[in-house]
Amino acid sequence: MLSKSQISLLKSLQHKKFRKVHGLFVAEGYKSVVEFINSGYFVEEVYHTIPIAPKLLNLSAKINIKEISLNDMAKVSSLTTPPDVIALIRIPQAPVFDAQLLKNQYAVALDGVQDPGNMGTIIRTADWFGMKHIICSDDCVDVYNPKVVQATMGSLSRVQVYYTDLAKTLPLLQLPVYGALLNGQNIYTTTFAPAGLILMGNEGNGIRPEIQRLISTAVTIPGGGETESLNVSIATAIFCSEVFRQRF
Amino acid sequence: MLSKSQISLLKSLQHKKFRKVHGLFVAEGYKSVVEFINSGYFVEEVYHTIPIAPKLLNLSAKINIKEISLNDMAKVSSLTTPPDVIALIRIPQAPVFDAQLLKNQYAVALDGVQDPGNMGTIIRTADWFGMKHIICSDDCVDVYNPKVVQATMGSLSRVQVYYTDLAKTLPLLQLPVYGALLNGQNIYTTTFAPAGLILMGNEGNGIRPEIQRLISTAVTIPGGGETESLNVSIATAIFCSEVFRQRF
């Protein structure tokens, strides 16, 4: 049984404003919750509707676990189909960005990505390809948005996401910037350097002109069809895949 | 101004049952509506809240166009942010599947894909790479679901989607079936035939065992990270990209 104030707190965390006020976010679903418990995140409380699975129990020595009604779960979940388990998790301090961290590796940079599903899927894809860092412009969607957390399927617990002024930060990295533009060179004949940045833009407007100036190589995914563009999470994945293919 | 019954009709079309009863679906947003008007689809009516753009006007000689209030648009839209324009469109007769259609080309086959965003993104990606056909198991999400239509960004007007019993249909095609499995061969060292099928499975459970039996080459996307899987629309895109890269 959840109190009115607990329900109100959990629901409020669907909004960035209240996540900021409380320093908390919610992860929904068994897989996601387990990944956050296994990670360095501080899980304050776990709420579940079904008898807790052993895996969760083993890990939960120091975590408050509470059984709640299906009705309460439906109230606090952001999903159309409420999950069996949700966790209330402390938002860690924003990671300090250090240009040294990105030496000798690839990272993704995002300029104005707004859709939470896209952001979450990009984090999951970066994790798949072993990329540990994503650098976002300050106006990108918040990674603790419940739809982002959901779409990462736990990968958010392993990938560091930084919010920064890209115009100031990208030059500090001294890495080649491969920017996704419609009039760039063919990705399949582009030779990617051993380390670099994959730069993607906003869903509707692409990369802002002032950020485009920082691109060292403009790259395009050629296609044989009639549609004008690819979804940004799809384009990011094809870039990550091509970089990975060339390196391994 | 929309009548109560018009509002009720438009809202009901968010559900498959009522789309079937009425033989109608809704496309939302300017780009999507224009693509359907330009295609072979029969657009019954267009509703808009802002003065109609010239492009839409030029095309609309035979289409009923009606200005409605922001309030009515919010009522009938399936989106959190209601669009400026929506169209009421007739669902065409289910396309007749002909194995000959797929000769000498690539198509995507989907076994139990449930998420409308994934389905729509896969259609958009197939369109980008010039693939004209997607073969779905009967239990895949309906392509006229508003979230699917939205995610295709108009590509649904160009890609034919068939619903069928994959176990019966795939063998008729006499094409190599490249199935996405976690223990398959490395996609980057796989030589793809000039024509074939890219087979993808359900978000949680992958490809059903009885459909796995039809795979000629099991293929895996290698990754360097810790996450267990990629989103199905991402995996499909990486397959499409790799096939395209090898052929062009």
Coordinates of C-alpha atoms in Angstrom, one line a residue:
Chain A
M1 CA 0.0 0.0 0.0
L2 CA 1.4 3.4 -1.0
S3 CA 0.5 6.5 0.9
K4 CA -1.0 9.5 -1.0
S5 CA 2.2 11.4 -0.7
Q6 CA 4.3 8.5 -2.0
I7 CA 2.0 8.2 -5.0
S8 CA 2.2 11.9 -5.6
L9 CA 6.0 11.8 -5.3
L10 CA 6.4 8.9 -7.8
K11 CA 4.0 10.5 -10.3
S12 CA 5.7 13.9 -10.0
L13 CA 9.0 12.3 -11.1
Q14 CA 7.6 12.0 -14.6
H15 CA 8.4 15.7 -14.9
K16 CA 11.9 17.1 -15.1
K17 CA 11.1 19.9 -12.7
F18 CA 10.2 17.6 -9.9
R19 CA 13.1 15.2 -10.6
K20 CA 15.4 18.2 -10.1
V21 CA 13.6 19.3 -6.9
H22 CA 13.8 15.8 -5.4
G23 CA 17.0 14.5 -7.0
L24 CA 15.2 11.3 -7.8
F25 CA 14.0 9.3 -10.8
V26 CA 12.0 6.1 -11.5
A27 CA 13.1 3.0 -13.4
E28 CA 10.3 0.7 -14.5
G29 CA 10.4 -3.1 -15.2
Y30 CA 12.4 -6.0 -13.8
K31 CA 15.4 -5.9 -16.2
S32 CA 15.9 -2.1 -15.8
V33 CA 15.6 -2.2 -12.0
V34 CA 18.1 -5.1 -11.7
E35 CA 20.6 -3.3 -13.9
F36 CA 20.4 -0.2 -11.7
I37 CA 20.7 -2.3 -8.5
N38 CA 23.8 -3.9 -10.0
S39 CA 25.3 -0.5 -10.9
G40 CA 26.7 2.3 -8.9
Y41 CA 23.3 4.0 -8.7
F42 CA 21.8 4.4 -5.2
V43 CA 18.4 2.7 -5.3
E44 CA 16.2 4.2 -2.5
E45 CA 13.3 1.9 -2.8
V46 CA 11.8 -0.9 -4.9
Y47 CA 8.1 -1.4 -5.3
H48 CA 6.6 -4.6 -6.8
T49 CA 3.3 -6.2 -7.4
I50 CA 4.3 -9.9 -7.7
P51 CA 6.4 -12.0 -5.4
I52 CA 9.9 -10.8 -5.8
A53 CA 12.2 -13.0 -7.9
P54 CA 15.3 -14.4 -6.2
K55 CA 17.7 -12.3 -8.3
L56 CA 16.2 -9.2 -6.9
L57 CA 16.0 -10.5 -3.4
N58 CA 19.7 -11.5 -3.4
L59 CA 20.7 -8.0 -4.3
S60 CA 18.4 -6.2 -2.1
A61 CA 20.0 -6.6 1.4
K62 CA 20.3 -2.8 1.8
I63 CA 17.3 -1.8 -0.3
N64 CA 13.8 -1.2 1.0
I65 CA 11.4 -3.4 -0.9
K66 CA 7.7 -3.0 -0.7
E67 CA 4.8 -4.9 -2.2
I68 CA 2.1 -2.6 -3.6
S69 CA -1.3 -3.2 -5.3
L70 CA -1.8 -3.4 -9.0
N71 CA -4.0 -0.3 -8.7
D72 CA -1.2 1.7 -7.0
M73 CA 1.3 0.5 -9.7
A74 CA -1.0 1.7 -12.4
K75 CA -1.2 5.1 -10.7
V76 CA 2.5 5.6 -10.4
S77 CA 3.7 4.0 -13.7
S78 CA 4.3 6.1 -16.8
L79 CA 3.7 3.0 -19.0
T80 CA 0.4 2.0 -20.7
T81 CA 1.0 -1.5 -19.3
P82 CA 2.3 -1.0 -15.8
P83 CA 5.3 -3.1 -14.9
D84 CA 5.7 -5.6 -12.1
V85 CA 8.6 -3.7 -10.5
I86 CA 9.7 -0.1 -10.3
A87 CA 12.5 1.5 -8.4
L88 CA 13.0 4.9 -6.9
I89 CA 16.6 5.9 -7.6
R90 CA 18.8 8.8 -6.6
I91 CA 20.0 11.0 -9.5
P92 CA 23.8 10.9 -9.3
Q93 CA 25.8 14.1 -9.4
A94 CA 26.2 15.3 -13.0
P95 CA 29.5 13.6 -14.1
V96 CA 32.4 16.0 -14.5
F97 CA 33.4 16.1 -18.1
D98 CA 37.1 15.5 -18.8
A99 CA 38.4 15.6 -22.3
Q100 CA 41.0 13.0 -21.4
L101 CA 38.2 10.5 -20.9
L102 CA 37.5 10.3 -24.6
K103 CA 41.1 9.8 -25.7
N104 CA 41.5 6.8 -28.0
Q105 CA 37.9 6.0 -28.2
Y106 CA 34.6 6.8 -29.9
A107 CA 31.7 8.7 -28.4
V108 CA 28.4 10.0 -29.6
A109 CA 27.6 13.7 -29.5
L110 CA 23.9 14.8 -29.8
D111 CA 22.7 18.3 -30.8
G112 CA 19.2 18.9 -29.7
V113 CA 17.8 15.4 -29.7
Q114 CA 14.2 15.8 -28.2
D115 CA 12.5 12.5 -28.4
P116 CA 12.9 10.4 -25.3
G117 CA 12.6 7.1 -27.2
N118 CA 15.4 8.2 -29.6
M119 CA 17.6 9.2 -26.7
G120 CA 17.1 6.0 -24.8
T121 CA 17.7 3.9 -27.9
I122 CA 20.9 5.8 -28.7
I123 CA 22.2 5.1 -25.2
R124 CA 21.3 1.4 -25.5
T125 CA 23.0 1.2 -29.0
A126 CA 26.1 3.0 -27.7
D127 CA 26.3 0.5 -24.9
W128 CA 26.1 -2.4 -27.3
F129 CA 29.0 -1.1 -29.3
G130 CA 31.1 -0.5 -26.1
M131 CA 30.9 3.3 -26.2
K132 CA 30.9 4.7 -22.7
H133 CA 30.2 8.4 -23.2
I134 CA 27.5 10.5 -24.8
I135 CA 27.9 14.3 -25.0
C136 CA 24.6 16.1 -25.3
S137 CA 23.8 19.8 -26.0
D138 CA 22.1 21.4 -23.0
D139 CA 18.7 21.3 -24.7
C140 CA 18.6 17.5 -25.4
V141 CA 15.9 15.6 -23.5
D142 CA 16.7 14.7 -19.9
V143 CA 18.1 11.2 -19.6
Y144 CA 16.0 10.6 -16.4
N145 CA 12.8 11.1 -18.3
P146 CA 10.9 7.8 -17.7
K147 CA 10.6 7.1 -21.4
V148 CA 14.4 7.5 -21.9
V149 CA 15.1 5.3 -18.9
Q150 CA 12.7 2.7 -20.3
A151 CA 14.2 2.7 -23.8
T152 CA 17.8 2.3 -22.5
M153 CA 16.8 -1.1 -21.1
G154 CA 19.3 -0.7 -18.3
S155 CA 22.1 0.7 -20.4
L156 CA 21.8 4.1 -18.7
S157 CA 23.5 2.4 -15.7
R158 CA 26.6 1.9 -17.8
V159 CA 26.9 4.9 -20.2
Q160 CA 27.9 8.4 -19.0
V161 CA 25.8 11.1 -20.4
Y162 CA 27.1 14.7 -20.2
Y163 CA 25.1 17.9 -20.9
T164 CA 27.2 20.7 -22.1
D165 CA 27.6 23.6 -24.6
L166 CA 28.7 21.6 -27.7
A167 CA 30.2 24.7 -29.3
K168 CA 32.6 25.1 -26.4
T169 CA 33.2 21.4 -25.6
L170 CA 33.7 19.7 -29.0
P171 CA 36.9 21.7 -29.9
L172 CA 38.5 20.8 -26.5
L173 CA 38.3 17.1 -27.4
Q174 CA 40.7 17.4 -30.3
L175 CA 39.0 14.5 -32.0
P176 CA 37.7 14.2 -35.6
V177 CA 34.0 15.0 -35.7
Y178 CA 32.0 12.9 -38.1
G179 CA 28.7 14.7 -38.6
A180 CA 25.6 13.2 -40.1
L181 CA 24.6 15.6 -42.9
L182 CA 22.5 14.8 -46.0
N183 CA 25.2 16.1 -48.4
G184 CA 28.2 14.5 -46.8
Q185 CA 30.5 11.8 -48.2
N186 CA 29.4 8.1 -48.4
I187 CA 29.7 6.5 -45.0
Y188 CA 30.6 3.2 -46.6
T189 CA 33.7 4.6 -48.3
T190 CA 34.7 6.8 -45.3
T191 CA 37.7 5.7 -43.4
F192 CA 37.1 6.4 -39.8
A193 CA 40.0 7.4 -37.5
P194 CA 40.9 5.2 -34.5
A195 CA 39.0 7.6 -32.2
G196 CA 36.4 10.3 -32.9
L197 CA 33.0 11.7 -32.4
I198 CA 29.8 10.7 -34.1
L199 CA 27.7 13.9 -34.2
M200 CA 23.9 13.7 -34.8
G201 CA 21.3 16.4 -34.9
N202 CA 17.7 17.2 -33.9
E203 CA 14.9 15.1 -35.3
G204 CA 13.4 17.8 -37.5
N205 CA 16.2 20.3 -38.0
G206 CA 19.4 18.3 -37.9
I207 CA 22.6 19.8 -36.6
R208 CA 22.6 23.5 -35.9
P209 CA 24.7 25.7 -38.3
E210 CA 27.1 26.8 -35.5
I211 CA 27.7 23.1 -34.5
Q212 CA 28.0 22.1 -38.2
R213 CA 31.1 24.3 -38.3
L214 CA 32.9 21.9 -35.9
I215 CA 32.5 18.9 -38.3
S216 CA 35.7 17.6 -39.7
T217 CA 34.0 15.1 -42.1
A218 CA 30.4 15.4 -43.1
V219 CA 29.0 11.9 -43.7
T220 CA 25.9 10.6 -45.3
I221 CA 24.2 7.2 -45.3
P222 CA 23.2 6.5 -48.9
G223 CA 19.9 4.9 -49.6
G224 CA 18.0 3.7 -52.6
G225 CA 14.5 4.8 -51.6
E226 CA 12.4 7.9 -51.6
T227 CA 12.1 8.9 -48.0
E228 CA 13.8 12.1 -47.0
S229 CA 15.5 11.0 -43.9
L230 CA 16.2 8.3 -41.3
N231 CA 15.2 8.3 -37.7
V232 CA 18.1 9.8 -35.7
S233 CA 18.5 6.7 -33.5
I234 CA 18.6 4.6 -36.7
A235 CA 21.2 6.9 -38.3
T236 CA 23.3 6.8 -35.1
A237 CA 23.2 3.0 -35.0
I238 CA 24.4 2.8 -38.6
F239 CA 27.3 5.1 -37.8
C240 CA 28.2 3.2 -34.7
S241 CA 28.0 -0.1 -36.7
E242 CA 30.2 1.2 -39.5
V243 CA 32.8 2.5 -37.1
F244 CA 32.8 -0.8 -35.2
R245 CA 33.0 -2.8 -38.5
Q246 CA 36.1 -0.9 -39.6
R247 CA 37.9 -1.2 -36.3
F248 CA 37.3 -4.9 -35.4
Chain B
M1 CA -16.1 22.5 -36.1
L2 CA -16.4 18.7 -35.8
S3 CA -19.7 17.0 -34.9
K4 CA -19.8 14.7 -31.9
S5 CA -20.1 11.7 -34.2
Q6 CA -17.0 12.8 -36.3
I7 CA -15.0 13.2 -33.1
S8 CA -16.1 9.8 -31.9
L9 CA -15.3 8.2 -35.3
L10 CA -11.8 9.8 -35.4
K11 CA -11.0 8.8 -31.9
S12 CA -12.3 5.2 -32.4
L13 CA -9.8 4.7 -35.2
Q14 CA -7.0 4.6 -32.6
H15 CA -8.3 1.0 -32.0
K16 CA -7.7 -1.8 -34.5
K17 CA -11.3 -3.1 -34.0
F18 CA -12.8 0.1 -35.2
R19 CA -10.3 0.6 -38.0
K20 CA -11.5 -2.8 -39.3
V21 CA -15.2 -1.9 -38.9
H22 CA -14.9 1.4 -40.7
G23 CA -12.1 0.6 -43.1
L24 CA -10.4 3.8 -42.2
F25 CA -7.3 5.1 -40.5
V26 CA -5.8 8.5 -39.5
A27 CA -2.5 10.0 -40.5
E28 CA -1.3 12.9 -38.4
G29 CA 1.1 15.8 -39.2
Y30 CA 1.8 17.8 -42.4
K31 CA 4.5 15.6 -43.9
S32 CA 2.7 12.4 -43.4
V33 CA -0.6 13.7 -44.8
V34 CA 1.1 15.1 -47.9
E35 CA 2.8 11.8 -48.5
F36 CA -0.5 9.9 -48.4
I37 CA -2.2 12.5 -50.6
N38 CA 0.6 12.0 -53.2
S39 CA 0.4 8.2 -53.0
G40 CA -2.3 5.9 -54.2
Y41 CA -4.2 6.0 -50.9
F42 CA -7.7 7.4 -50.9
V43 CA -7.8 10.4 -48.6
E44 CA -11.4 10.9 -47.5
E45 CA -11.0 14.1 -45.6
V46 CA -8.3 16.5 -44.2
Y47 CA -8.7 18.4 -41.0
H48 CA -6.5 21.3 -40.1
T49 CA -6.1 24.0 -37.5
I50 CA -3.9 26.5 -39.3
P51 CA -4.4 28.1 -42.7
I52 CA -3.6 25.3 -45.2
A53 CA -0.2 25.5 -46.9
P54 CA -0.2 25.9 -50.7
K55 CA 1.3 22.4 -51.2
L56 CA -1.7 20.8 -49.5
L57 CA -4.2 23.1 -51.4
N58 CA -2.8 22.2 -54.8
L59 CA -3.2 18.6 -54.2
S60 CA -6.6 18.8 -52.6
A61 CA -8.9 19.5 -55.6
K62 CA -10.9 16.3 -54.9
I63 CA -10.4 16.1 -51.1
N64 CA -12.7 17.6 -48.5
I65 CA -10.7 20.0 -46.4
K66 CA -12.1 21.3 -43.2
E67 CA -10.7 23.8 -40.6
I68 CA -11.3 22.7 -37.0
S69 CA -10.5 24.2 -33.6
L70 CA -7.4 23.4 -31.6
N71 CA -9.7 21.9 -29.0
D72 CA -11.2 19.5 -31.5
M73 CA -7.7 18.6 -32.8
A74 CA -6.6 17.8 -29.3
K75 CA -9.6 15.5 -28.9
V76 CA -9.1 13.5 -32.0
S77 CA -5.3 13.3 -32.1
S78 CA -3.4 10.4 -30.6
L79 CA -0.3 12.5 -30.0
T80 CA 0.7 14.4 -26.8
T81 CA 1.3 17.4 -29.0
P82 CA -1.6 17.6 -31.4
P83 CA -0.5 18.2 -35.1
D84 CA -1.8 21.0 -37.4
V85 CA -3.2 18.6 -39.9
I86 CA -4.7 15.1 -39.9
A87 CA -6.2 13.0 -42.6
L88 CA -8.9 10.4 -42.6
I89 CA -7.7 7.8 -45.1
R90 CA -9.3 4.6 -46.5
I91 CA -7.5 1.4 -45.6
P92 CA -6.6 -0.2 -49.0
Q93 CA -7.4 -3.8 -49.7
A94 CA -4.8 -6.1 -48.2
P95 CA -2.1 -6.5 -50.9
V96 CA -2.1 -9.9 -52.5
F97 CA 1.2 -11.6 -51.7
D98 CA 3.0 -12.9 -54.7
A99 CA 6.3 -14.7 -54.3
Q100 CA 7.4 -13.4 -57.7
L101 CA 7.4 -9.8 -56.3
L102 CA 10.4 -10.5 -54.2
K103 CA 12.6 -12.0 -56.9
N104 CA 16.0 -10.4 -57.1
Q105 CA 15.6 -8.1 -54.2
Y106 CA 15.7 -7.9 -50.4
A107 CA 12.8 -7.7 -48.1
V108 CA 12.3 -7.6 -44.3
A109 CA 10.4 -10.4 -42.5
L110 CA 9.1 -9.7 -39.0
D111 CA 8.1 -12.4 -36.5
G112 CA 5.8 -11.0 -33.8
V113 CA 7.0 -7.4 -33.7
Q114 CA 4.7 -5.7 -31.2
D115 CA 5.8 -2.2 -30.6
P116 CA 4.2 0.3 -33.0
G117 CA 7.3 2.6 -32.8
N118 CA 9.5 -0.2 -33.9
M119 CA 7.2 -1.3 -36.7
G120 CA 7.0 2.3 -38.0
T121 CA 10.7 2.9 -37.8
I122 CA 11.4 -0.4 -39.6
I123 CA 9.1 0.6 -42.5
R124 CA 10.8 4.0 -42.7
T125 CA 14.3 2.4 -42.7
A126 CA 13.2 -0.2 -45.4
D127 CA 12.0 2.7 -47.5
W128 CA 15.3 4.5 -47.1
F129 CA 17.2 1.5 -48.4
G130 CA 14.8 1.0 -51.3
M131 CA 13.1 -2.1 -50.0
K132 CA 9.5 -2.2 -51.1
H133 CA 8.1 -5.2 -49.1
I134 CA 7.8 -6.2 -45.5
I135 CA 6.4 -9.6 -44.6
C136 CA 4.9 -9.8 -41.1
S137 CA 3.6 -12.7 -39.1
D138 CA -0.1 -12.4 -38.4
D139 CA 0.4 -11.3 -34.8
C140 CA 2.6 -8.3 -35.6
V141 CA 1.2 -4.9 -34.7
D142 CA -1.2 -3.4 -37.2
V143 CA 0.4 -0.9 -39.6
Y144 CA -2.6 1.4 -39.4
N145 CA -2.1 1.9 -35.7
P146 CA -1.6 5.7 -35.3
K147 CA 1.8 5.3 -33.7
V148 CA 3.0 3.1 -36.6
V149 CA 1.7 5.6 -39.1
Q150 CA 3.4 8.4 -37.2
A151 CA 6.8 6.6 -37.0
T152 CA 6.9 5.8 -40.7
M153 CA 6.9 9.5 -41.5
G154 CA 5.0 8.8 -44.8
S155 CA 7.0 5.8 -45.8
L156 CA 3.9 3.6 -45.3
S157 CA 2.6 5.1 -48.5
R158 CA 5.5 3.5 -50.4
V159 CA 6.2 0.2 -48.7
Q160 CA 3.9 -2.8 -49.0
V161 CA 3.3 -4.6 -45.7
Y162 CA 1.9 -8.2 -45.9
Y163 CA 0.4 -10.1 -42.9
T164 CA 0.8 -13.9 -43.4
D165 CA 1.8 -17.2 -41.8
L166 CA 5.5 -17.0 -42.0
A167 CA 6.0 -20.7 -41.6
K168 CA 4.0 -21.3 -44.8
T169 CA 5.1 -18.2 -46.7
L170 CA 8.9 -18.0 -46.3
P171 CA 9.6 -21.4 -47.9
L172 CA 7.6 -20.3 -51.0
L173 CA 10.0 -17.4 -51.6
Q174 CA 13.0 -19.6 -52.3
L175 CA 15.3 -16.9 -51.0
P176 CA 18.1 -17.2 -48.4
V177 CA 16.8 -16.2 -45.0
Y178 CA 19.3 -14.2 -42.9
G179 CA 17.9 -14.5 -39.3
A180 CA 19.0 -12.3 -36.5
L181 CA 20.1 -14.6 -33.7
L182 CA 22.5 -14.0 -30.8
N183 CA 24.7 -17.0 -31.6
G184 CA 24.9 -16.5 -35.4
Q185 CA 27.9 -15.6 -37.5
N186 CA 29.4 -12.2 -37.6
I187 CA 27.4 -9.9 -39.8
Y188 CA 30.5 -8.0 -40.9
T189 CA 32.1 -11.1 -42.4
T190 CA 28.8 -12.5 -43.8
T191 CA 28.6 -12.4 -47.6
F192 CA 25.0 -11.5 -48.4
A193 CA 23.4 -13.1 -51.6
P194 CA 22.1 -10.7 -54.3
A195 CA 18.5 -11.2 -53.0
G196 CA 17.2 -12.5 -49.7
L197 CA 15.2 -12.0 -46.5
I198 CA 16.2 -10.2 -43.4
L199 CA 14.3 -12.0 -40.6
M200 CA 13.8 -10.3 -37.2
G201 CA 11.9 -11.4 -34.1
N202 CA 9.8 -10.2 -31.3
E203 CA 11.2 -7.5 -28.9
G204 CA 11.4 -9.8 -25.9
N205 CA 11.5 -13.3 -27.3
G206 CA 13.2 -13.0 -30.6
I207 CA 12.3 -15.4 -33.5
R208 CA 10.0 -18.3 -32.6
P209 CA 11.6 -21.7 -32.8
E210 CA 9.4 -22.9 -35.6
I211 CA 10.4 -19.9 -37.7
Q212 CA 14.1 -20.2 -36.7
R213 CA 14.0 -23.5 -38.6
L214 CA 13.6 -21.6 -41.8
I215 CA 16.8 -19.6 -41.4
S216 CA 19.5 -20.3 -43.9
T217 CA 22.2 -18.2 -42.2
A218 CA 22.0 -17.1 -38.6
V219 CA 23.6 -13.7 -38.2
T220 CA 24.8 -11.7 -35.2
I221 CA 25.8 -8.1 -34.8
P222 CA 28.9 -8.2 -32.6
G223 CA 29.3 -5.5 -30.0
G224 CA 31.9 -4.6 -27.4
G225 CA 29.5 -3.7 -24.6
E226 CA 27.5 -5.3 -21.8
T227 CA 23.9 -4.9 -22.9
E228 CA 22.1 -8.1 -23.8
S229 CA 20.4 -7.0 -27.0
L230 CA 19.7 -4.2 -29.4
N231 CA 16.3 -2.7 -30.1
V232 CA 14.7 -4.6 -33.0
S233 CA 14.4 -1.6 -35.2
I234 CA 18.1 -0.8 -34.6
A235 CA 19.1 -4.4 -35.4
T236 CA 17.0 -4.3 -38.6
A237 CA 18.6 -1.1 -39.7
I238 CA 22.1 -2.5 -39.2
F239 CA 21.2 -5.5 -41.3
C240 CA 19.7 -3.4 -44.0
S241 CA 22.8 -1.1 -44.0
E242 CA 25.2 -4.0 -44.2
V243 CA 23.3 -5.6 -47.1
F244 CA 23.2 -2.2 -48.9
R245 CA 26.9 -1.6 -48.3
Q246 CA 27.9 -4.9 -49.8
R247 CA 25.7 -4.5 -52.9
F248 CA 26.5 -0.9 -53.9

